[in-house]
Coordinates of C-alpha atoms and ligand atoms in Angstrom, one line a residue:
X1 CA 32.0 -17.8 -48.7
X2 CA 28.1 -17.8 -48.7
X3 CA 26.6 -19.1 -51.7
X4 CA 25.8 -16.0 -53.8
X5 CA 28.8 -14.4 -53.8
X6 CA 30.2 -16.7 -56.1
X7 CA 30.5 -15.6 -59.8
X8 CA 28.3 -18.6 -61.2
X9 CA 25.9 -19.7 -58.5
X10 CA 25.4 -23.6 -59.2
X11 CA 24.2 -25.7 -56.4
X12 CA 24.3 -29.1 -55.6
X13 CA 23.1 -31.2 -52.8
X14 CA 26.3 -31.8 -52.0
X15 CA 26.9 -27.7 -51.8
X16 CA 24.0 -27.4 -49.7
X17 CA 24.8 -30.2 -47.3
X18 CA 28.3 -29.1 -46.9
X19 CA 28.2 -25.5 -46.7
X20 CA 25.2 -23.7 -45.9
X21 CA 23.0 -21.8 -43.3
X22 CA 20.2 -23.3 -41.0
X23 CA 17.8 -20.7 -43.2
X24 CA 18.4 -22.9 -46.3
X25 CA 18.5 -26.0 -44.8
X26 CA 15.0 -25.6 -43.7
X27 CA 14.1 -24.5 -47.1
X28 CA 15.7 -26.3 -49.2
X29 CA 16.7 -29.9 -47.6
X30 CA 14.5 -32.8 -48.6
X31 CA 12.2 -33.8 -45.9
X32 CA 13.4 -37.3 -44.0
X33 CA 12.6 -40.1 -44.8
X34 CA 9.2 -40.4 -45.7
X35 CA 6.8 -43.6 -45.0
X36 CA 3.8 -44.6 -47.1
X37 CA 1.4 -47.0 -46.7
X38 CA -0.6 -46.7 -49.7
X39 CA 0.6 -47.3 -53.2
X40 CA -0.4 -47.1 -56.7
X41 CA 1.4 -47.5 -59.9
X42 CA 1.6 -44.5 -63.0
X43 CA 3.1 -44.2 -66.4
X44 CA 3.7 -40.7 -65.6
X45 CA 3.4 -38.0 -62.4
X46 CA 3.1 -34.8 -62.9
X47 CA 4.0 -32.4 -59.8
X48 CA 1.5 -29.0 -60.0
X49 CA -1.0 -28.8 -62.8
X50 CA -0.4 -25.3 -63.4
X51 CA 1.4 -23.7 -66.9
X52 CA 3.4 -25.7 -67.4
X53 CA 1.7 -29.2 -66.0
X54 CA -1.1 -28.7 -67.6
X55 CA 0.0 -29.3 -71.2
X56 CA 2.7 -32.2 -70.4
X57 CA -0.3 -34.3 -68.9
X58 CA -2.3 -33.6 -71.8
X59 CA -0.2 -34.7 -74.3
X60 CA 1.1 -37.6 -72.3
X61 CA -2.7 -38.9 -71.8
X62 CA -3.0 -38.4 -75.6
X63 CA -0.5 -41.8 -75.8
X64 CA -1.0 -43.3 -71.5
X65 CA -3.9 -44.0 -69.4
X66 CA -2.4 -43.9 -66.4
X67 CA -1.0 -39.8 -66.0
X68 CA -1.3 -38.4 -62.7
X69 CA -1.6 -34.7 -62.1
X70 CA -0.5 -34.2 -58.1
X71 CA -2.1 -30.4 -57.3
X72 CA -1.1 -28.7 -54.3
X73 CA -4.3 -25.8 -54.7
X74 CA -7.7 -26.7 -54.8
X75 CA -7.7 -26.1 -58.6
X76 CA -5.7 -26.4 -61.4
X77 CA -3.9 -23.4 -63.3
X78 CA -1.4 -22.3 -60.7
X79 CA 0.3 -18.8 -61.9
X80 CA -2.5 -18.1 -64.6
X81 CA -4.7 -17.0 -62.5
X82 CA -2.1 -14.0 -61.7
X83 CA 0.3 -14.0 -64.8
X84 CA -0.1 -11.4 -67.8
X85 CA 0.0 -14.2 -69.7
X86 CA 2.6 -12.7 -72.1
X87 CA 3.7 -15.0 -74.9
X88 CA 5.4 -15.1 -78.0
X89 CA 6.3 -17.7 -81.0
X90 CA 6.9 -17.0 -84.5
X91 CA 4.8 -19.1 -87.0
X92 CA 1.4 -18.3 -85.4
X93 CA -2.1 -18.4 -86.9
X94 CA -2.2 -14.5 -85.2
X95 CA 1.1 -13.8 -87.1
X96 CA -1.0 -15.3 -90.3
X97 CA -4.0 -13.8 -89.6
X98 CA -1.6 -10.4 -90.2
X99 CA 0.4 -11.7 -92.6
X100 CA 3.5 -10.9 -90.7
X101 CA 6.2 -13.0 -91.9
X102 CA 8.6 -14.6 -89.3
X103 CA 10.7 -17.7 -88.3
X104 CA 12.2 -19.6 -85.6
X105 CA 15.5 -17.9 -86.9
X106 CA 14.9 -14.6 -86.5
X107 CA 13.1 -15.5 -82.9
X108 CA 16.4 -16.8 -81.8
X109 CA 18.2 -14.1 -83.2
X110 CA 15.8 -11.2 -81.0
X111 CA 16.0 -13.1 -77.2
X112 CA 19.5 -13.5 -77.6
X113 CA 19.6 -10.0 -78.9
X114 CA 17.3 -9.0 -75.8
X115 CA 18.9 -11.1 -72.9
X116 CA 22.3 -10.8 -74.6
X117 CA 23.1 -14.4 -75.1
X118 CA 22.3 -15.1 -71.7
X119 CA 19.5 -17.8 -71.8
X120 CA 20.5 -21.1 -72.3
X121 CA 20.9 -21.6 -76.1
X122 CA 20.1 -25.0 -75.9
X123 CA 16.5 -24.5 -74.8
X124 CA 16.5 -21.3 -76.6
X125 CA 16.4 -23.5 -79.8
X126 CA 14.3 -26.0 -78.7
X127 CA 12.1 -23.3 -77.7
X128 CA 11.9 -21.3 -80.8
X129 CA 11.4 -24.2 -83.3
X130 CA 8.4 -25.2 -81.4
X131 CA 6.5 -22.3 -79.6
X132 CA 4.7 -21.5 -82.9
X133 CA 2.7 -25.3 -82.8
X134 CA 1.9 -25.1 -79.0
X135 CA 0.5 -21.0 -79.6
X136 CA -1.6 -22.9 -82.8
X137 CA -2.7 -25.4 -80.4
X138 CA -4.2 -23.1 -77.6
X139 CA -6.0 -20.8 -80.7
X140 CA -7.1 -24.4 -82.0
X141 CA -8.8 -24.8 -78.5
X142 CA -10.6 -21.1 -78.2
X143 CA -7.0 -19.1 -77.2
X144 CA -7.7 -15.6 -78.7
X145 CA -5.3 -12.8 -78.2
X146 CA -5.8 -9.1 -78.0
X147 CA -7.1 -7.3 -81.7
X148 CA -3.9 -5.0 -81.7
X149 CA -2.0 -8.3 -81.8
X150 CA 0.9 -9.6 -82.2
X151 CA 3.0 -6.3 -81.1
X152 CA 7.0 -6.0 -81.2
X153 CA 6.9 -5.8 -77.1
X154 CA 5.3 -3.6 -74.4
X155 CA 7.2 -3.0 -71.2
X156 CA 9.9 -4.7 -72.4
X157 CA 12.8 -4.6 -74.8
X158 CA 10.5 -4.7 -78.3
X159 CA 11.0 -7.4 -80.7
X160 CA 12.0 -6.6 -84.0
X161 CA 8.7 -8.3 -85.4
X162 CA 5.3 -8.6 -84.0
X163 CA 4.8 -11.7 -82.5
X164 CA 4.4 -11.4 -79.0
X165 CA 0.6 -11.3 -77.8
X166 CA -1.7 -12.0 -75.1
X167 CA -5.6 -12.7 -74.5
X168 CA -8.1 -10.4 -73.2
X169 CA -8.2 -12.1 -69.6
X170 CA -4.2 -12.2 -69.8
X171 CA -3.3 -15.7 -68.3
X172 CA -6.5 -17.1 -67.7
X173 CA -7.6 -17.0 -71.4
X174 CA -4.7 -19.8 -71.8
X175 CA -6.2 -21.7 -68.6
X176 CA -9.6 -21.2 -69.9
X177 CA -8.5 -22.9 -73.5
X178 CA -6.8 -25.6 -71.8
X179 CA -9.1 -26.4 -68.3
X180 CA -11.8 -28.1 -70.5
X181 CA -9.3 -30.1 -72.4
X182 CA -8.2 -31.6 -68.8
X183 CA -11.4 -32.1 -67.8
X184 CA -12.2 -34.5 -71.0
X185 CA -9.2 -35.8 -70.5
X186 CA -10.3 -37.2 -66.8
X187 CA -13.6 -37.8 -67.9
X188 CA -12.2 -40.0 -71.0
X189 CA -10.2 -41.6 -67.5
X190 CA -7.0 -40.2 -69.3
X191 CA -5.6 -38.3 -66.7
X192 CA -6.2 -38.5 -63.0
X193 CA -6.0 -35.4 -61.4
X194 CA -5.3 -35.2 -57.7
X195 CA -6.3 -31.8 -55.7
X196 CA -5.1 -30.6 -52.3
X197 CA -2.3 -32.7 -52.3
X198 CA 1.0 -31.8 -52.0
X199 CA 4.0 -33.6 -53.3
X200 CA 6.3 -33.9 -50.4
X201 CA 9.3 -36.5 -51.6
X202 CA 10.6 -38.6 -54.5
X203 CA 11.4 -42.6 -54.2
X204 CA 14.2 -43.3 -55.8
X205 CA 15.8 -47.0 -55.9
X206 CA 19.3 -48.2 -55.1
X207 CA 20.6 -46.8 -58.3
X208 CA 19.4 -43.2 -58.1
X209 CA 16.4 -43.6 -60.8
X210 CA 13.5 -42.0 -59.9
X211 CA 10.1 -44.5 -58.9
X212 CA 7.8 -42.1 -57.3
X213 CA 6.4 -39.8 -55.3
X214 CA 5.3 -39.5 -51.7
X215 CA 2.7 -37.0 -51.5
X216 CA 0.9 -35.7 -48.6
X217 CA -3.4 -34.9 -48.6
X218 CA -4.5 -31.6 -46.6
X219 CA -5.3 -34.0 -43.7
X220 CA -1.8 -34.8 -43.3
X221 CA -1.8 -38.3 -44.2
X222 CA 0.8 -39.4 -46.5
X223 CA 0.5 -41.9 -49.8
X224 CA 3.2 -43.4 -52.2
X225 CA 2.6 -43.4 -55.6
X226 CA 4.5 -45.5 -57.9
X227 CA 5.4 -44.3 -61.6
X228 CA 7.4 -44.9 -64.4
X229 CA 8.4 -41.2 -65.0
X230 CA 7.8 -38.3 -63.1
X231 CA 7.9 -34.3 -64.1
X232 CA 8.4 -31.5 -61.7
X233 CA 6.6 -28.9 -62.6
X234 CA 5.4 -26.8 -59.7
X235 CA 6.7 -23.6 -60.1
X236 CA 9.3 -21.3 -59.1
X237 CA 10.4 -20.1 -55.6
X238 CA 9.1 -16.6 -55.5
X239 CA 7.0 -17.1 -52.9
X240 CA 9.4 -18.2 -50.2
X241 CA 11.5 -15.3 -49.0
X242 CA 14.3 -17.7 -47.4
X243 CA 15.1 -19.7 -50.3
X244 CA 14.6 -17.0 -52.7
X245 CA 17.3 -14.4 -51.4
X246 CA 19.8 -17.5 -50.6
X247 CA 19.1 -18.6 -54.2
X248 CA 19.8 -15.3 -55.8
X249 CA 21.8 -13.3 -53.0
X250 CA 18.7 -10.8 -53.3
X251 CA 15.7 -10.3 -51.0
X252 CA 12.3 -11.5 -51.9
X253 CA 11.3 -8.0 -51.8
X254 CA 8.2 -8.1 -53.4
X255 CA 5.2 -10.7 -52.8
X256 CA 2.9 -11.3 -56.1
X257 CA 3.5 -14.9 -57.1
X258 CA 1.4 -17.8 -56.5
X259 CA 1.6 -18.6 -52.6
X260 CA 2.7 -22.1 -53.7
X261 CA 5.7 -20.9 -55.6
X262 CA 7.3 -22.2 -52.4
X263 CA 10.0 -23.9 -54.4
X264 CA 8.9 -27.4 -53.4
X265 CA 10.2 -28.6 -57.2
X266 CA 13.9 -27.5 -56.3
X267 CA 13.9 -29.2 -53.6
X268 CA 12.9 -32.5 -54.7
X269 CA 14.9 -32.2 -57.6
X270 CA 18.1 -31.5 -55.4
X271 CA 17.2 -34.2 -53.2
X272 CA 17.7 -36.5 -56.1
X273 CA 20.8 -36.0 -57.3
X274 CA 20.1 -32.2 -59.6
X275 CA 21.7 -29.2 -59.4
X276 CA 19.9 -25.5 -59.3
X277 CA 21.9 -22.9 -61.9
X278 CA 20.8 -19.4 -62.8
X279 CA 20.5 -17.1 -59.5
X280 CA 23.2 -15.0 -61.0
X281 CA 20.7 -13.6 -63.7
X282 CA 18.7 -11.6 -61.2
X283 CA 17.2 -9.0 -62.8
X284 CA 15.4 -6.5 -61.5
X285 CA 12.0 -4.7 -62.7
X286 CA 11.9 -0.7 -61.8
X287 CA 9.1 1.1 -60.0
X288 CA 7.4 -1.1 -56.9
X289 CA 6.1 1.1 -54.6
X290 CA 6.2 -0.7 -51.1
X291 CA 3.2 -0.7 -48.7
X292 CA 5.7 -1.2 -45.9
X293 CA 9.3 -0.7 -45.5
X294 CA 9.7 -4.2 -45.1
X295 CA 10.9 -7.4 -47.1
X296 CA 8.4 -9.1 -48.9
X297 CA 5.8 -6.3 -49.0
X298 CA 3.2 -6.1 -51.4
X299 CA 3.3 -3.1 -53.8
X300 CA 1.3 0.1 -53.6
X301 CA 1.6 0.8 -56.8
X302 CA 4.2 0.3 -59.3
X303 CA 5.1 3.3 -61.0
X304 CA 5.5 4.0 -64.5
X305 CA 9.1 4.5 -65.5
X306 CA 9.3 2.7 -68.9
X307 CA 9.7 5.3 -71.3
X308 CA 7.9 3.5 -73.3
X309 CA 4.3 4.2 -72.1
X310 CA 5.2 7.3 -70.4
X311 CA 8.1 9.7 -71.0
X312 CA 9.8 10.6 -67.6
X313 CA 9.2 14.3 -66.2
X314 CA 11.1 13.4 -63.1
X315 CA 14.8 12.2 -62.7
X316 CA 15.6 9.0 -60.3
X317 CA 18.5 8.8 -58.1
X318 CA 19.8 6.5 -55.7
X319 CA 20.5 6.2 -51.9
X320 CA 23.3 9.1 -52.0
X321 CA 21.3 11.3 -53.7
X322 CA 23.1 10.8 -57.1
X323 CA 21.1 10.6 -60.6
X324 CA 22.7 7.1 -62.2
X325 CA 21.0 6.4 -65.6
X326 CA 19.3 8.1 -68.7
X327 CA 15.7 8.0 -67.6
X328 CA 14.5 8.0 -71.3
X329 CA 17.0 5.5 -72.4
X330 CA 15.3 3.4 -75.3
X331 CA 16.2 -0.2 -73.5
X332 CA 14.3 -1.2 -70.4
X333 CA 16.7 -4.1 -69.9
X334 CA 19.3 -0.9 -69.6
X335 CA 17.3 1.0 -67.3
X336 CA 16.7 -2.0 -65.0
X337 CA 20.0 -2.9 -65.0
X338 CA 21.0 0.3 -64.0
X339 CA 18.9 -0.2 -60.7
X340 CA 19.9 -3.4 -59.8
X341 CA 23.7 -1.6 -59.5
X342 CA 21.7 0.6 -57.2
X343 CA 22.5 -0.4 -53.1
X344 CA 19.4 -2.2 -51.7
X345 CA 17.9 -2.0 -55.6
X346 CA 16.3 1.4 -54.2
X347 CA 15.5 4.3 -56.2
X348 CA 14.0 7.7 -55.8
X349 CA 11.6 9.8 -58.4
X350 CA 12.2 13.4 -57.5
X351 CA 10.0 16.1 -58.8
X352 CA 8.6 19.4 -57.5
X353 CA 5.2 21.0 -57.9
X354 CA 5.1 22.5 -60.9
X355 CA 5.5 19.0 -62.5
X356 CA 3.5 16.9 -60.4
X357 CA 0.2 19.5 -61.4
X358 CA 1.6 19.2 -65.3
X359 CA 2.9 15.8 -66.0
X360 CA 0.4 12.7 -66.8
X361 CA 0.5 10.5 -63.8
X362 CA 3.7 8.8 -62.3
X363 CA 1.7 6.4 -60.0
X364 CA -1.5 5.2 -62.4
X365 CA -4.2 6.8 -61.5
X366 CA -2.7 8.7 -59.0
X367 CA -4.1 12.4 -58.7
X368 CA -1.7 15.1 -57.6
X369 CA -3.6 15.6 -54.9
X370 CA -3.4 11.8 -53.9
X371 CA 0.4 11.9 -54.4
X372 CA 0.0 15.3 -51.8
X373 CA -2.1 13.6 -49.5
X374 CA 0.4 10.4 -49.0
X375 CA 3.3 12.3 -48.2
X376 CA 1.3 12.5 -44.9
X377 CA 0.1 8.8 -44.6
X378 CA 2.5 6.6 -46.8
X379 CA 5.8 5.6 -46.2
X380 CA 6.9 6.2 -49.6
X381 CA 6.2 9.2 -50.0
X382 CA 8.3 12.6 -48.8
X383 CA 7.8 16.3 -49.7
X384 CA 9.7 19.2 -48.4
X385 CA 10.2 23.2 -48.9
X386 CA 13.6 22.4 -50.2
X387 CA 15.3 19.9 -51.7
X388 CA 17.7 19.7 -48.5
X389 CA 15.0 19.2 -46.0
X390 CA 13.7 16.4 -48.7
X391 CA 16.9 14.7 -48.9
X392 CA 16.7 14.4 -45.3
X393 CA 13.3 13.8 -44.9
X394 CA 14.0 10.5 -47.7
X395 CA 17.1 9.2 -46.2
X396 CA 18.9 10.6 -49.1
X397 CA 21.7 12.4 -48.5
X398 CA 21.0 16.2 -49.1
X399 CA 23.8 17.4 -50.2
X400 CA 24.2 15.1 -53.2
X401 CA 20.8 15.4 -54.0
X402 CA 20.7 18.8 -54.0
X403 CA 24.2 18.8 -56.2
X404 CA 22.2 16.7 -58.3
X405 CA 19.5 18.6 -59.0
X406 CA 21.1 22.0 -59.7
X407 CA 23.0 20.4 -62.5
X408 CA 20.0 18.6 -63.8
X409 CA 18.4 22.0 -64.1
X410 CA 21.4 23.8 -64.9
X411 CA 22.4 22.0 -68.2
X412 CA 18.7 22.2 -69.0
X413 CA 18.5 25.9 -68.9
X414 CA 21.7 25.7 -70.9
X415 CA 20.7 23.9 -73.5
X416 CA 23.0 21.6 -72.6
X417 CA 23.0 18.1 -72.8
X418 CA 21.7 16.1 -69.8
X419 CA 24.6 14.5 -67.7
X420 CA 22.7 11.1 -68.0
X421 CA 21.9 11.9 -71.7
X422 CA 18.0 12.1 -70.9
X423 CA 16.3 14.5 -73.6
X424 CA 12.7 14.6 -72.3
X425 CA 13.2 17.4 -69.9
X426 CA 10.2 19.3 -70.2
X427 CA 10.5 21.3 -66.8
X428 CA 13.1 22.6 -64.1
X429 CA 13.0 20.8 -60.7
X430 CA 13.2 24.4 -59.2
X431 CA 10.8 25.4 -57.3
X432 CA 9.2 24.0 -53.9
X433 CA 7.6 22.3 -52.3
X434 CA 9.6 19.6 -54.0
X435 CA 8.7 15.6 -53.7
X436 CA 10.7 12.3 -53.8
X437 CA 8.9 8.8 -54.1
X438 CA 10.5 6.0 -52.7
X439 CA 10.8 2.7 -55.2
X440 CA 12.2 -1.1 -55.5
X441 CA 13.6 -2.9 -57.7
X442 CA 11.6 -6.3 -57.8
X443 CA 10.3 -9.0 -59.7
X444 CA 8.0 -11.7 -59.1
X445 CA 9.9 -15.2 -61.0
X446 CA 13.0 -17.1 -59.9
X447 CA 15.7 -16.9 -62.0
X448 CA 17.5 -19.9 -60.5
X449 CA 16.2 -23.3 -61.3
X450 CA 17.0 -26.9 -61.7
X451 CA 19.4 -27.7 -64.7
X452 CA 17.8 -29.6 -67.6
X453 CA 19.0 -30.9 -70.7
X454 CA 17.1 -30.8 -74.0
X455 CA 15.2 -33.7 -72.9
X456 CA 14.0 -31.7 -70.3
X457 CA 15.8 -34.5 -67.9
X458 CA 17.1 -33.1 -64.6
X459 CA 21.0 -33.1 -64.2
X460 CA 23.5 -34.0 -62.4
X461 CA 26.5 -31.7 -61.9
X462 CA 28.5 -34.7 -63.5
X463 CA 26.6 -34.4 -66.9
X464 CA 24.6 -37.0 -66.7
X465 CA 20.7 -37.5 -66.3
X466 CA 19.0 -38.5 -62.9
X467 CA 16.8 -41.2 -64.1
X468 CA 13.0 -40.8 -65.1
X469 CA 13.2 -37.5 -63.3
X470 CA 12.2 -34.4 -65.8
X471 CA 11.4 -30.5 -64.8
X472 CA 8.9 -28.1 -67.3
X473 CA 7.9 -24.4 -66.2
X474 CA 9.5 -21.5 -63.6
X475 CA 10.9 -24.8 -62.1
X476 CA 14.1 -24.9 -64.3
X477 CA 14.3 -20.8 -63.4
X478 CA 14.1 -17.8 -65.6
X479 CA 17.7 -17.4 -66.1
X480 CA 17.5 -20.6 -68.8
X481 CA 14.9 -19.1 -71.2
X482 CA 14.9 -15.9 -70.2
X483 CA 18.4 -15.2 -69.3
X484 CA 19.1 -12.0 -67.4
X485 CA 16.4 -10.1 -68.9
X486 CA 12.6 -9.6 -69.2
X487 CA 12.6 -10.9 -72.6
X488 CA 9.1 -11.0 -73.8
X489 CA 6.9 -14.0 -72.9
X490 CA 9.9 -16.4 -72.2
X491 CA 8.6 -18.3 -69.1
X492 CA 4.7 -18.8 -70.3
X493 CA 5.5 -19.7 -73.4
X494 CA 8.5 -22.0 -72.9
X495 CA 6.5 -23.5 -70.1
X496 CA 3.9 -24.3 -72.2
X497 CA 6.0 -25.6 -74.8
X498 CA 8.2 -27.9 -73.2
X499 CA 5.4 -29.1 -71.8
X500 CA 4.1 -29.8 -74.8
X501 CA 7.2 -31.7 -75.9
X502 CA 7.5 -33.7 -73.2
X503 CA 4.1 -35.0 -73.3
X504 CA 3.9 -35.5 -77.0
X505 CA 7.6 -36.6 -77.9
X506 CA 9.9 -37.0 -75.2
X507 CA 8.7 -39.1 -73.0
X508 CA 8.3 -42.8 -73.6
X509 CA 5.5 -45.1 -73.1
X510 CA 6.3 -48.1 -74.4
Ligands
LIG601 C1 2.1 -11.3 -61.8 C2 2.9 -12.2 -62.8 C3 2.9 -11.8 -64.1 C4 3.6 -12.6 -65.0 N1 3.6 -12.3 -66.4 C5 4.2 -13.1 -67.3 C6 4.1 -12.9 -68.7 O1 3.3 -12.0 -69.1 N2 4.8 -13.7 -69.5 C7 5.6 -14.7 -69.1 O2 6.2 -15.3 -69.9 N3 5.7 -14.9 -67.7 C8 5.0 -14.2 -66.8 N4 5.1 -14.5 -65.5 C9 5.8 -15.7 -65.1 C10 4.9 -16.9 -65.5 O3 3.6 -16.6 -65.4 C11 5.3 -18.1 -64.6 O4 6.7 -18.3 -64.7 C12 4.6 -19.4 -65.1 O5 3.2 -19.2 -65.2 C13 4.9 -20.5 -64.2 O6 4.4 -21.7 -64.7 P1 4.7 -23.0 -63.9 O7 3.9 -24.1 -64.6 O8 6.1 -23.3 -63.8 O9 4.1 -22.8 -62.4 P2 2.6 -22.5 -62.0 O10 1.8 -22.1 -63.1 O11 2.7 -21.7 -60.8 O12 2.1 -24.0 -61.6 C14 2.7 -24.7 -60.6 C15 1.7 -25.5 -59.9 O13 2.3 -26.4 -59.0 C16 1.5 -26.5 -57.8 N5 2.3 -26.9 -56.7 C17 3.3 -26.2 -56.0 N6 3.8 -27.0 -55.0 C18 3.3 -28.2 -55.2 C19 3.4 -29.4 -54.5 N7 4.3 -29.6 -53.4 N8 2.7 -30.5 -54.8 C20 1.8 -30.4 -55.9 N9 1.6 -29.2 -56.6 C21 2.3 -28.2 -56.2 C22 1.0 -25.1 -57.6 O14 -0.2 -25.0 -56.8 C23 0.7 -24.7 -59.1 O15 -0.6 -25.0 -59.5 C24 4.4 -13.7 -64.6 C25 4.4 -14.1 -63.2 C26 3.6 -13.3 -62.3 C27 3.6 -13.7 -60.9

């Protein structure tokens, strides 16, 4: 049975030697083994100095001398200089500054609410009662969010108080507060930081405890480098199709993350004894626009379908030309969830004239006459003089769509309520020439990710810790603070904050 299909996707090396494709293997499977002739000896080695590295080196070189950061790019920062930067914490100075009253309690109580008690509420806890310190830290070192902030939520399920916020350059305002605090830390010869060089392998001795890592320099030559404790924290997979759909038994349909979220962490963390969990949360976000009718494709445009920000004027159906969800329902989370039921996560807006001249933009930006003028050039993009010829003209089948229309409009003249329950029906969907935009469902983080404890130590599949081996950031996936949601800020902030942890409490120097 291949991997995904199972109910709860948990994979082990042994899993992964025994039972899967050539695809993965190439992925996934450690590289062989790996000789060195160069070696040096650290408290601590941190893999990727990105979100989540970033802040475990600091805090570690706040009590060792000898902290390594191992950097694949040619700077430091990693998903920041992409990510919206999206975080939230209760406690905050922008929560004081507000006087918005809040706790770790009632944080708890809104993911799980959100994600439906599907994070990990292990981590969820650890999370919550410390978010609010690391967010104080980064406004203690020049972080400053947004006026309007904190907010409830925005494109996401809303919190039931404000305390989710973000800074004015969205990720990089947290690199910028914390870049400078590296580079003292170097300068101070507190952390080492290592660019262009990838880690490649993990040395581990006789009894499975981790005692390095073999990295490799742009010039292909290769170096050990001894250390007492080592931290994965490079990033997710989203970057690497292969691993990514065997991972979540869902294409990597969209491209956006960092092009080193190559999912080197999982691998290394597999290859020493851990075990990857959380594929099954897949969720997926509405709207991408594809440039090419192709897996990964970059996006277009991604339309705007939370209700949100923009009340719907069209209706969306799937691949049979069937409506399948309240467009205006209140909960994005319900709304997505509805397309990832969808076959191939593919969904259609399907409007006609009259609304694309009236109705604020579906495609920001977009003119009408843009949207006119790609039904000729884009792939994405159909019109027709009748919702038939559209149906075939979209792969849709016309018949259904055409079914579904008429009693869209139908119950709308009426008075009636919608089939699907949507209320914002401003206009028929009568009269041609009639359109249909093609979309994805996609997102742009891995939801599976390397099992930790609340030590942040990488486990086994028997329970117990591999030695000296821990994992911070998109490495231990989405699914375990997220869960199988977009709830608000839970990989940047987590990241940050286990980070923070590890550097500052967990790990041991002694
Ligand atoms: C467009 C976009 C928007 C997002 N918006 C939000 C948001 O608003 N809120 C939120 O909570 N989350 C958001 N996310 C997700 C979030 O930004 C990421 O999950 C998070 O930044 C990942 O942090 P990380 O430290 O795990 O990885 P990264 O920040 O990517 O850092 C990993 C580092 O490891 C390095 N690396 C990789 N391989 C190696 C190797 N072999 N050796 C050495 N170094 C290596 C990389 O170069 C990189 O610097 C968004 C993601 C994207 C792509």
């Amino acid at each position: 049975m291949p991997l995904m299909k199972r109910a709860h996707l948990v994979i082990s090396r042994r899993t992964l030697l025994a039972g899967t494709g050539a695809a993965l293997s190439a992925g996934l499977l450690p590289l062989p083994a790996l000789k060195a002739d160069n070696q040096q000896s650290w408290d601590l080695i941190v893999i990727g100095g990105g979100t989540a590295g970033m802040p475990t080196a600091l805090f570690a070189a706040q009590r060792s001398k000898r902290v390594l950061i191992i950097e694949k790019a040619a700077i430091l920062g990693g998903t920041l200089d992409r990510s919206t930067g999206q975080v939230a914490a209760a406690g905050t100075v922008f929560q004081d500054a507000k006087s918005i009253d809040d706790t770790p309690d009632a944080h708890y109580d809104d993911i799980m609410r959100i994600n439906e008690g599907t994070s990990d509420p292990a981590l969820t806890r650890l999370f919550v009662d410390n978010a609010g310190e690391s967010l104080n830290w980064l406004a203690a070192n020049g972080y400053q969010v947004r006026p309007e902030h904190p907010v409830t939520g925005s494109g996401h399920d809303h919190f039931r108080t404000p305390r989710y916020q973000w800074g004015m350059k969205n990720g990089w305002s947290i690199y910028e507060a914390m870049a400078p605090l590296v580079a003292q830390a170097e300068a101070a010869g507190r952390i080492t930081v290592q660019l262009n060089t990838s880690a490649v392998g993990l040395m581990q001795d006789g009894s499975g405890s981790v005692t390095g890592v073999v990295s490799e320099s742009a010039d292909g030559s290769r170096r050990d480098y001894r250390a007492r404790q080592v931290v994965l924290a490079s990033g997710g997979c989203a970057s690497n199709p292969a691993m990514y759909e065997e991972l979540h038994g869902v294409p990597l349909y969209c491209q956006i993350a960092h092009p080193n979220s190559q999912g080197i962490g999982l691998t290394l963390g597999l290859s020493a004894g851990g075990y990857l969990r959380g594929g099954d949360k897949y969720a997926a976000l509405p709207g991408a626009i594809l440039t090419e009718a192709k897996f990964p494709s970059p996006p277009t445009a991604i339309s705007s379908l939370n209700p949100d920000l923009r009340a719907p004027w069209e209706v969306l159906v799937n691949a049979n030309g069937e409506r399948f969800v309240q467009e205006d329902h209140p909960s994005m989370n319900h709304i997505e969830h509805a397309i990832g039921k969808q076959p191939g996560h593919r969904h259609w807006a399907i409007f006609d004239q009259a609304i694309l001249d009236t109705a604020p933009p579906l495609v920001p930006d977009w003119t009408a006459q843009q949207v006119m003028d790609a039904c000729d050039t884009h792939p994405m993009f159909f019109s027709a003089d009748s919702l038939g010829s559209l149906g075939v003209k979209a792969g849709l089948n016309p018949r259904k769509l055409a079914a579904s229309i008429e009693a869209y409009n139908a119950a709308r003249e009426n008075n009636r309520p919608d089939p699907f329950g949507l209320k914002h029906r401003p206009l028929p969907i009568a009269n041609g020439p009639y359109y249909a935009v093609q979309m994805q469902g996609w997102t742009v983080i891995s939801f599976a990710g390397l099992s930790v404890n609340t030590r942040l130590q990488v486990m086994q599949a028997n329970g117990e810790p591999v030695q000296n081996l821990y994992a911070v950031g998109e490495v231990i996936g989405a699914g375990a603070t997220s869960g199988r949601a977009y709830t608000n800020g839970m990989l940047v902030t987590p990241g940050i904050t286990f980070g923070r942890l590890l550097g500052q409490q967990i790990l041991k120097f002694s």
